Amino acid sequence: MLLLICLSAFITVFLLTMAVVTAAAGPDEASDSDTIRTWGRLLALLGPVTIALGKLNRRLFSSGKPAQYREQIAGRLAFIDQAAATDADSFIVLQELSGLATFGLSLCLLPLLRDQGSISIVALVPFALAMFSVGPLLMYLSLGNRIVRKKQSILRAWPFALDLIAISVQAGMDIVRAVELFVSKRSRREPLTAELQRFLDELNLGKRRQDALLDLGKRLDAPSINSVIVDIVQAEQMGTPLAAVLKMESREYRSRRAQIAEKKALEAPVKMLFPLLFCIFPSVFVVLLGPLIIQFMSGAGK
């Protein structure tokens, strides 16, 4: 029991620490990219340790499943911040260091746990080894959480972007000029604005518009957005008026969002059932029936 209490307390403290570090990195959408850069600065302070682990990882993660894991981390980092696409090795080093940190803290708890007569050394060793995996696991989950947050931010900003681009094209603007207008009206630190700015930069560097649009859809990694981009590319290839296509896509997207909102509204009573039964109702019963039960027991005692 004491072992479980210590484990729960440690995980809680670690999660709170991660939350504080993430919140201190910057506001809202900017915090994800800033946090990755903060991780890089932290590794730079460790110097020789980071270099030694990096050399070891280049041999360990050169082939097989470790290499696939490294590519997966690189893809996740690239989605959050394209400049961090090559930082997969640094992130793995940070995972290893966090594992060593949790392992070291578990060693500090071993004397306390060993004093308990009911806990043997056989149970303490697996506890210390399991604590080594807590740090890397939390780092991996934190990275996944940042990906989910960026996708949600992109999906929130997309309806306004689609409407503004559609209205601008209907008013006679070119789609590139419409995108430039949207980017000029929004903060460059927002994920969708940053991706659209990268789309414009690629066009300025000479990439074909259709290729740049398709690359934008791949980077955003959202089926609803990618379908709109594919329709725009097909309209340009077939010579269809782009204003009509964007107007239709804007109308369909608003209808789709309304359907999703209706679906979530219908799911709300089912999702509220568990907290109602196990959290709210017991509290209400304690408040209403608690005094009656106390009076009844005190009266029965007399």
PDB file of N, CA and C in Angstrom, residues 50-132:
ATOM      1  N   THR A  50      24.878  15.070 -22.941  1.00  0.00           N
ATOM      2  CA  THR A  50      24.046  15.028 -24.145  1.00  0.00           C
ATOM      3  C   THR A  50      24.820  14.479 -25.329  1.00  0.00           C
ATOM      4  N   ILE A  51      26.071  14.892 -25.485  1.00  0.00           N
ATOM      5  CA  ILE A  51      26.890  14.420 -26.607  1.00  0.00           C
ATOM      6  C   ILE A  51      27.138  12.916 -26.505  1.00  0.00           C
ATOM      7  N   ALA A  52      27.445  12.442 -25.304  1.00  0.00           N
ATOM      8  CA  ALA A  52      27.719  11.006 -25.121  1.00  0.00           C
ATOM      9  C   ALA A  52      26.475  10.165 -25.407  1.00  0.00           C
ATOM     10  N   LEU A  53      25.330  10.588 -24.889  1.00  0.00           N
ATOM     11  CA  LEU A  53      24.094   9.848 -25.159  1.00  0.00           C
ATOM     12  C   LEU A  53      23.715   9.922 -26.634  1.00  0.00           C
ATOM     13  N   GLY A  54      23.973  11.079 -27.267  1.00  0.00           N
ATOM     14  CA  GLY A  54      23.664  11.205 -28.693  1.00  0.00           C
ATOM     15  C   GLY A  54      24.481  10.234 -29.528  1.00  0.00           C
ATOM     16  N   LYS A  55      25.768  10.084 -29.229  1.00  0.00           N
ATOM     17  CA  LYS A  55      26.599   9.131 -29.966  1.00  0.00           C
ATOM     18  C   LYS A  55      26.127   7.698 -29.745  1.00  0.00           C
ATOM     19  N   LEU A  56      25.738   7.386 -28.525  1.00  0.00           N
ATOM     20  CA  LEU A  56      25.236   6.038 -28.240  1.00  0.00           C
ATOM     21  C   LEU A  56      23.922   5.777 -28.971  1.00  0.00           C
ATOM     22  N   ASN A  57      23.049   6.778 -29.006  1.00  0.00           N
ATOM     23  CA  ASN A  57      21.756   6.595 -29.665  1.00  0.00           C
ATOM     24  C   ASN A  57      21.889   6.431 -31.173  1.00  0.00           C
ATOM     25  N   ARG A  58      22.899   7.069 -31.769  1.00  0.00           N
ATOM     26  CA  ARG A  58      23.076   6.921 -33.213  1.00  0.00           C
ATOM     27  C   ARG A  58      23.386   5.482 -33.602  1.00  0.00           C
ATOM     28  N   ARG A  59      23.998   4.741 -32.682  1.00  0.00           N
ATOM     29  CA  ARG A  59      24.242   3.315 -32.946  1.00  0.00           C
ATOM     30  C   ARG A  59      23.021   2.475 -32.595  1.00  0.00           C
ATOM     31  N   LEU A  60      22.334   2.830 -31.505  1.00  0.00           N
ATOM     32  CA  LEU A  60      21.193   2.020 -31.065  1.00  0.00           C
ATOM     33  C   LEU A  60      19.977   2.205 -31.963  1.00  0.00           C
ATOM     34  N   PHE A  61      19.781   3.426 -32.485  1.00  0.00           N
ATOM     35  CA  PHE A  61      18.587   3.728 -33.272  1.00  0.00           C
ATOM     36  C   PHE A  61      18.891   3.816 -34.767  1.00  0.00           C
ATOM     37  N   SER A  62      19.814   2.995 -35.228  1.00  0.00           N
ATOM     38  CA  SER A  62      20.207   3.041 -36.638  1.00  0.00           C
ATOM     39  C   SER A  62      19.399   2.107 -37.519  1.00  0.00           C
ATOM     40  N   SER A  63      18.751   1.095 -36.951  1.00  0.00           N
ATOM     41  CA  SER A  63      18.014   0.127 -37.767  1.00  0.00           C
ATOM     42  C   SER A  63      16.936  -0.531 -36.921  1.00  0.00           C
ATOM     43  N   GLY A  64      16.020  -1.204 -37.634  1.00  0.00           N
ATOM     44  CA  GLY A  64      14.972  -1.956 -36.949  1.00  0.00           C
ATOM     45  C   GLY A  64      13.909  -1.063 -36.325  1.00  0.00           C
ATOM     46  N   LYS A  65      13.266  -1.589 -35.301  1.00  0.00           N
ATOM     47  CA  LYS A  65      12.202  -0.850 -34.624  1.00  0.00           C
ATOM     48  C   LYS A  65      12.695   0.422 -33.947  1.00  0.00           C
ATOM     49  N   PRO A  66      13.908   0.440 -33.357  1.00  0.00           N
ATOM     50  CA  PRO A  66      14.392   1.720 -32.812  1.00  0.00           C
ATOM     51  C   PRO A  66      14.470   2.822 -33.872  1.00  0.00           C
ATOM     52  N   ALA A  67      14.883   2.464 -35.100  1.00  0.00           N
ATOM     53  CA  ALA A  67      14.937   3.470 -36.165  1.00  0.00           C
ATOM     54  C   ALA A  67      13.533   3.941 -36.536  1.00  0.00           C
ATOM     55  N   GLN A  68      12.562   3.024 -36.536  1.00  0.00           N
ATOM     56  CA  GLN A  68      11.181   3.414 -36.813  1.00  0.00           C
ATOM     57  C   GLN A  68      10.649   4.345 -35.734  1.00  0.00           C
ATOM     58  N   TYR A  69      11.013   4.071 -34.482  1.00  0.00           N
ATOM     59  CA  TYR A  69      10.592   4.956 -33.390  1.00  0.00           C
ATOM     60  C   TYR A  69      11.204   6.342 -33.563  1.00  0.00           C
ATOM     61  N   ARG A  70      12.455   6.399 -33.962  1.00  0.00           N
ATOM     62  CA  ARG A  70      13.104   7.694 -34.181  1.00  0.00           C
ATOM     63  C   ARG A  70      12.405   8.463 -35.304  1.00  0.00           C
ATOM     64  N   GLU A  71      12.037   7.785 -36.389  1.00  0.00           N
ATOM     65  CA  GLU A  71      11.330   8.446 -37.484  1.00  0.00           C
ATOM     66  C   GLU A  71       9.957   8.938 -37.026  1.00  0.00           C
ATOM     67  N   GLN A  72       9.303   8.155 -36.162  1.00  0.00           N
ATOM     68  CA  GLN A  72       7.995   8.580 -35.649  1.00  0.00           C
ATOM     69  C   GLN A  72       8.138   9.847 -34.811  1.00  0.00           C
ATOM     70  N   ILE A  73       9.149   9.901 -33.959  1.00  0.00           N
ATOM     71  CA  ILE A  73       9.386  11.097 -33.143  1.00  0.00           C
ATOM     72  C   ILE A  73       9.713  12.291 -34.040  1.00  0.00           C
ATOM     73  N   ALA A  74      10.502  12.062 -35.096  1.00  0.00           N
ATOM     74  CA  ALA A  74      10.848  13.157 -36.011  1.00  0.00           C
ATOM     75  C   ALA A  74       9.598  13.700 -36.705  1.00  0.00           C
ATOM     76  N   GLY A  75       8.691  12.808 -37.108  1.00  0.00           N
ATOM     77  CA  GLY A  75       7.457  13.258 -37.734  1.00  0.00           C
ATOM     78  C   GLY A  75       6.581  14.048 -36.780  1.00  0.00           C
ATOM     79  N   ARG A  76       6.501  13.609 -35.531  1.00  0.00           N
ATOM     80  CA  ARG A  76       5.695  14.331 -34.546  1.00  0.00           C
ATOM     81  C   ARG A  76       6.289  15.712 -34.253  1.00  0.00           C
ATOM     82  N   LEU A  77       7.597  15.786 -34.126  1.00  0.00           N
ATOM     83  CA  LEU A  77       8.232  17.071 -33.879  1.00  0.00           C
ATOM     84  C   LEU A  77       8.072  18.004 -35.080  1.00  0.00           C
ATOM     85  N   ALA A  78       8.150  17.446 -36.304  1.00  0.00           N
ATOM     86  CA  ALA A  78       7.993  18.261 -37.502  1.00  0.00           C
ATOM     87  C   ALA A  78       6.583  18.820 -37.602  1.00  0.00           C
ATOM     88  N   PHE A  79       5.592  18.073 -37.142  1.00  0.00           N
ATOM     89  CA  PHE A  79       4.224  18.582 -37.181  1.00  0.00           C
ATOM     90  C   PHE A  79       4.054  19.764 -36.242  1.00  0.00           C
ATOM     91  N   ILE A  80       4.696  19.706 -35.084  1.00  0.00           N
ATOM     92  CA  ILE A  80       4.592  20.813 -34.130  1.00  0.00           C
ATOM     93  C   ILE A  80       5.388  22.022 -34.608  1.00  0.00           C
ATOM     94  N   ASP A  81       6.619  21.765 -35.043  1.00  0.00           N
ATOM     95  CA  ASP A  81       7.494  22.851 -35.468  1.00  0.00           C
ATOM     96  C   ASP A  81       8.450  22.288 -36.509  1.00  0.00           C
ATOM     97  N   GLN A  82       8.371  22.789 -37.744  1.00  0.00           N
ATOM     98  CA  GLN A  82       9.192  22.258 -38.824  1.00  0.00           C
ATOM     99  C   GLN A  82      10.675  22.413 -38.519  1.00  0.00           C
ATOM    100  N   ALA A  83      11.039  23.461 -37.787  1.00  0.00           N
ATOM    101  CA  ALA A  83      12.451  23.665 -37.451  1.00  0.00           C
ATOM    102  C   ALA A  83      12.970  22.594 -36.504  1.00  0.00           C
ATOM    103  N   ALA A  84      12.053  21.861 -35.823  1.00  0.00           N
ATOM    104  CA  ALA A  84      12.465  20.831 -34.869  1.00  0.00           C
ATOM    105  C   ALA A  84      12.445  19.436 -35.475  1.00  0.00           C
ATOM    106  N   ALA A  85      12.320  19.338 -36.819  1.00  0.00           N
ATOM    107  CA  ALA A  85      12.225  18.026 -37.459  1.00  0.00           C
ATOM    108  C   ALA A  85      13.492  17.199 -37.259  1.00  0.00           C
ATOM    109  N   THR A  86      14.632  17.857 -37.121  1.00  0.00           N
ATOM    110  CA  THR A  86      15.897  17.142 -36.957  1.00  0.00           C
ATOM    111  C   THR A  86      16.258  16.947 -35.492  1.00  0.00           C
ATOM    112  N   ASP A  87      15.364  17.256 -34.579  1.00  0.00           N
ATOM    113  CA  ASP A  87      15.663  17.165 -33.153  1.00  0.00           C
ATOM    114  C   ASP A  87      15.182  15.869 -32.528  1.00  0.00           C
ATOM    115  N   ALA A  88      14.935  14.847 -33.340  1.00  0.00           N
ATOM    116  CA  ALA A  88      14.466  13.576 -32.783  1.00  0.00           C
ATOM    117  C   ALA A  88      15.511  12.977 -31.849  1.00  0.00           C
ATOM    118  N   ASP A  89      16.794  13.068 -32.231  1.00  0.00           N
ATOM    119  CA  ASP A  89      17.853  12.536 -31.369  1.00  0.00           C
ATOM    120  C   ASP A  89      17.888  13.278 -30.036  1.00  0.00           C
ATOM    121  N   SER A  90      17.711  14.588 -30.075  1.00  0.00           N
ATOM    122  CA  SER A  90      17.717  15.365 -28.831  1.00  0.00           C
ATOM    123  C   SER A  90      16.533  15.001 -27.948  1.00  0.00           C
ATOM    124  N   PHE A  91      15.369  14.771 -28.575  1.00  0.00           N
ATOM    125  CA  PHE A  91      14.192  14.397 -27.788  1.00  0.00           C
ATOM    126  C   PHE A  91      14.392  13.037 -27.139  1.00  0.00           C
ATOM    127  N   ILE A  92      14.998  12.094 -27.860  1.00  0.00           N
ATOM    128  CA  ILE A  92      15.255  10.763 -27.274  1.00  0.00           C
ATOM    129  C   ILE A  92      16.248  10.883 -26.127  1.00  0.00           C
ATOM    130  N   VAL A  93      17.250  11.737 -26.289  1.00  0.00           N
ATOM    131  CA  VAL A  93      18.192  11.977 -25.187  1.00  0.00           C
ATOM    132  C   VAL A  93      17.462  12.548 -23.977  1.00  0.00           C
ATOM    133  N   LEU A  94      16.538  13.466 -24.225  1.00  0.00           N
ATOM    134  CA  LEU A  94      15.775  14.049 -23.126  1.00  0.00           C
ATOM    135  C   LEU A  94      14.901  12.992 -22.457  1.00  0.00           C
ATOM    136  N   GLN A  95      14.349  12.067 -23.225  1.00  0.00           N
ATOM    137  CA  GLN A  95      13.584  10.967 -22.636  1.00  0.00           C
ATOM    138  C   GLN A  95      14.472  10.126 -21.726  1.00  0.00           C
ATOM    139  N   GLU A  96      15.673   9.827 -22.191  1.00  0.00           N
ATOM    140  CA  GLU A  96      16.594   9.020 -21.380  1.00  0.00           C
ATOM    141  C   GLU A  96      16.995   9.740 -20.102  1.00  0.00           C
ATOM    142  N   LEU A  97      17.227  11.034 -20.214  1.00  0.00           N
ATOM    143  CA  LEU A  97      17.590  11.797 -19.016  1.00  0.00           C
ATOM    144  C   LEU A  97      16.424  11.871 -18.032  1.00  0.00           C
ATOM    145  N   SER A  98      15.205  12.019 -18.554  1.00  0.00           N
ATOM    146  CA  SER A  98      14.049  12.034 -17.654  1.00  0.00           C
ATOM    147  C   SER A  98      13.860  10.674 -16.996  1.00  0.00           C
ATOM    148  N   GLY A  99      14.176   9.592 -17.736  1.00  0.00           N
ATOM    149  CA  GLY A  99      14.118   8.263 -17.127  1.00  0.00           C
ATOM    150  C   GLY A  99      15.139   8.102 -16.023  1.00  0.00           C
ATOM    151  N   LEU A 100      16.353   8.625 -16.247  1.00  0.00           N
ATOM    152  CA  LEU A 100      17.373   8.574 -15.196  1.00  0.00           C
ATOM    153  C   LEU A 100      16.960   9.405 -13.987  1.00  0.00           C
ATOM    154  N   ALA A 101      16.287  10.542 -14.239  1.00  0.00           N
ATOM    155  CA  ALA A 101      15.839  11.383 -13.126  1.00  0.00           C
ATOM    156  C   ALA A 101      14.789  10.670 -12.284  1.00  0.00           C
ATOM    157  N   THR A 102      13.822  10.057 -12.937  1.00  0.00           N
ATOM    158  CA  THR A 102      12.798   9.336 -12.172  1.00  0.00           C
ATOM    159  C   THR A 102      13.393   8.120 -11.474  1.00  0.00           C
ATOM    160  N   PHE A 103      14.362   7.486 -12.117  1.00  0.00           N
ATOM    161  CA  PHE A 103      15.035   6.348 -11.477  1.00  0.00           C
ATOM    162  C   PHE A 103      15.813   6.799 -10.241  1.00  0.00           C
ATOM    163  N   GLY A 104      16.504   7.947 -10.360  1.00  0.00           N
ATOM    164  CA  GLY A 104      17.238   8.460  -9.208  1.00  0.00           C
ATOM    165  C   GLY A 104      16.325   8.832  -8.057  1.00  0.00           C
ATOM    166  N   LEU A 105      15.182   9.431  -8.364  1.00  0.00           N
ATOM    167  CA  LEU A 105      14.238   9.776  -7.304  1.00  0.00           C
ATOM    168  C   LEU A 105      13.648   8.526  -6.664  1.00  0.00           C
ATOM    169  N   SER A 106      13.461   7.485  -7.467  1.00  0.00           N
ATOM    170  CA  SER A 106      12.955   6.236  -6.877  1.00  0.00           C
ATOM    171  C   SER A 106      13.991   5.621  -5.941  1.00  0.00           C
ATOM    172  N   LEU A 107      15.278   5.786  -6.256  1.00  0.00           N
ATOM    173  CA  LEU A 107      16.319   5.276  -5.356  1.00  0.00           C
ATOM    174  C   LEU A 107      16.286   6.002  -4.015  1.00  0.00           C
ATOM    175  N   CYS A 108      15.902   7.287  -4.051  1.00  0.00           N
ATOM    176  CA  CYS A 108      15.786   8.027  -2.794  1.00  0.00           C
ATOM    177  C   CYS A 108      14.638   7.502  -1.937  1.00  0.00           C
ATOM    178  N   LEU A 109      13.623   6.916  -2.585  1.00  0.00           N
ATOM    179  CA  LEU A 109      12.491   6.365  -1.838  1.00  0.00           C
ATOM    180  C   LEU A 109      12.750   4.952  -1.329  1.00  0.00           C
ATOM    181  N   LEU A 110      13.772   4.287  -1.871  1.00  0.00           N
ATOM    182  CA  LEU A 110      13.999   2.893  -1.490  1.00  0.00           C
ATOM    183  C   LEU A 110      14.291   2.708   0.004  1.00  0.00           C
ATOM    184  N   PRO A 111      15.130   3.561   0.629  1.00  0.00           N
ATOM    185  CA  PRO A 111      15.339   3.370   2.076  1.00  0.00           C
ATOM    186  C   PRO A 111      14.052   3.483   2.882  1.00  0.00           C
ATOM    187  N   LEU A 112      13.177   4.447   2.498  1.00  0.00           N
ATOM    188  CA  LEU A 112      11.906   4.601   3.201  1.00  0.00           C
ATOM    189  C   LEU A 112      11.039   3.352   3.041  1.00  0.00           C
ATOM    190  N   LEU A 113      11.005   2.824   1.822  1.00  0.00           N
ATOM    191  CA  LEU A 113      10.188   1.635   1.576  1.00  0.00           C
ATOM    192  C   LEU A 113      10.809   0.392   2.219  1.00  0.00           C
ATOM    193  N   ARG A 114      12.124   0.342   2.264  1.00  0.00           N
ATOM    194  CA  ARG A 114      12.795  -0.843   2.818  1.00  0.00           C
ATOM    195  C   ARG A 114      12.558  -0.962   4.314  1.00  0.00           C
ATOM    196  N   ASP A 115      12.286   0.171   4.982  1.00  0.00           N
ATOM    197  CA  ASP A 115      12.028   0.120   6.418  1.00  0.00           C
ATOM    198  C   ASP A 115      10.716  -0.562   6.748  1.00  0.00           C
ATOM    199  N   GLN A 116       9.833  -0.667   5.769  1.00  0.00           N
ATOM    200  CA  GLN A 116       8.555  -1.334   6.004  1.00  0.00           C
ATOM    201  C   GLN A 116       8.773  -2.852   5.964  1.00  0.00           C
ATOM    202  N   GLY A 117       8.425  -3.513   7.013  1.00  0.00           N
ATOM    203  CA  GLY A 117       8.685  -4.947   7.101  1.00  0.00           C
ATOM    204  C   GLY A 117       7.954  -5.774   6.066  1.00  0.00           C
ATOM    205  N   SER A 118       6.817  -5.282   5.587  1.00  0.00           N
ATOM    206  CA  SER A 118       6.023  -6.058   4.642  1.00  0.00           C
ATOM    207  C   SER A 118       6.537  -5.971   3.218  1.00  0.00           C
ATOM    208  N   ILE A 119       7.533  -5.123   2.949  1.00  0.00           N
ATOM    209  CA  ILE A 119       8.042  -4.939   1.599  1.00  0.00           C
ATOM    210  C   ILE A 119       9.433  -5.544   1.510  1.00  0.00           C
ATOM    211  N   SER A 120       9.625  -6.453   0.568  1.00  0.00           N
ATOM    212  CA  SER A 120      10.896  -7.141   0.412  1.00  0.00           C
ATOM    213  C   SER A 120      11.720  -6.474  -0.681  1.00  0.00           C
ATOM    214  N   ILE A 121      12.994  -6.840  -0.736  1.00  0.00           N
ATOM    215  CA  ILE A 121      13.877  -6.297  -1.747  1.00  0.00           C
ATOM    216  C   ILE A 121      13.467  -6.753  -3.130  1.00  0.00           C
ATOM    217  N   VAL A 122      12.780  -7.891  -3.225  1.00  0.00           N
ATOM    218  CA  VAL A 122      12.320  -8.390  -4.522  1.00  0.00           C
ATOM    219  C   VAL A 122      11.300  -7.438  -5.143  1.00  0.00           C
ATOM    220  N   ALA A 123      10.495  -6.782  -4.301  1.00  0.00           N
ATOM    221  CA  ALA A 123       9.501  -5.835  -4.808  1.00  0.00           C
ATOM    222  C   ALA A 123      10.104  -4.460  -5.066  1.00  0.00           C
ATOM    223  N   LEU A 124      11.208  -4.140  -4.400  1.00  0.00           N
ATOM    224  CA  LEU A 124      11.796  -2.815  -4.559  1.00  0.00           C
ATOM    225  C   LEU A 124      12.531  -2.658  -5.882  1.00  0.00           C
ATOM    226  N   VAL A 125      13.203  -3.717  -6.321  1.00  0.00           N
ATOM    227  CA  VAL A 125      13.957  -3.629  -7.579  1.00  0.00           C
ATOM    228  C   VAL A 125      13.034  -3.402  -8.775  1.00  0.00           C
ATOM    229  N   PRO A 126      11.942  -4.175  -8.939  1.00  0.00           N
ATOM    230  CA  PRO A 126      11.018  -3.854 -10.049  1.00  0.00           C
ATOM    231  C   PRO A 126      10.422  -2.462  -9.935  1.00  0.00           C
ATOM    232  N   PHE A 127      10.213  -1.983  -8.715  1.00  0.00           N
ATOM    233  CA  PHE A 127       9.693  -0.628  -8.538  1.00  0.00           C
ATOM    234  C   PHE A 127      10.671   0.396  -9.105  1.00  0.00           C
ATOM    235  N   ALA A 128      11.965   0.238  -8.787  1.00  0.00           N
ATOM    236  CA  ALA A 128      12.963   1.178  -9.290  1.00  0.00           C
ATOM    237  C   ALA A 128      13.081   1.111 -10.805  1.00  0.00           C
ATOM    238  N   LEU A 129      13.023  -0.103 -11.359  1.00  0.00           N
ATOM    239  CA  LEU A 129      13.111  -0.248 -12.806  1.00  0.00           C
ATOM    240  C   LEU A 129      11.874   0.322 -13.500  1.00  0.00           C
ATOM    241  N   ALA A 130      10.705   0.136 -12.896  1.00  0.00           N
ATOM    242  CA  ALA A 130       9.479   0.682 -13.483  1.00  0.00           C
ATOM    243  C   ALA A 130       9.496   2.201 -13.462  1.00  0.00           C
ATOM    244  N   MET A 131      10.090   2.786 -12.414  1.00  0.00           N
ATOM    245  CA  MET A 131      10.165   4.234 -12.345  1.00  0.00           C
ATOM    246  C   MET A 131      11.044   4.817 -13.442  1.00  0.00           C
ATOM    247  N   PHE A 132      12.005   4.019 -13.967  1.00  0.00           N
ATOM    248  CA  PHE A 132      12.845   4.489 -15.057  1.00  0.00           C
ATOM    249  C   PHE A 132      12.019   4.746 -16.316  1.00  0.00           C
TER     250      PHE A 132
END
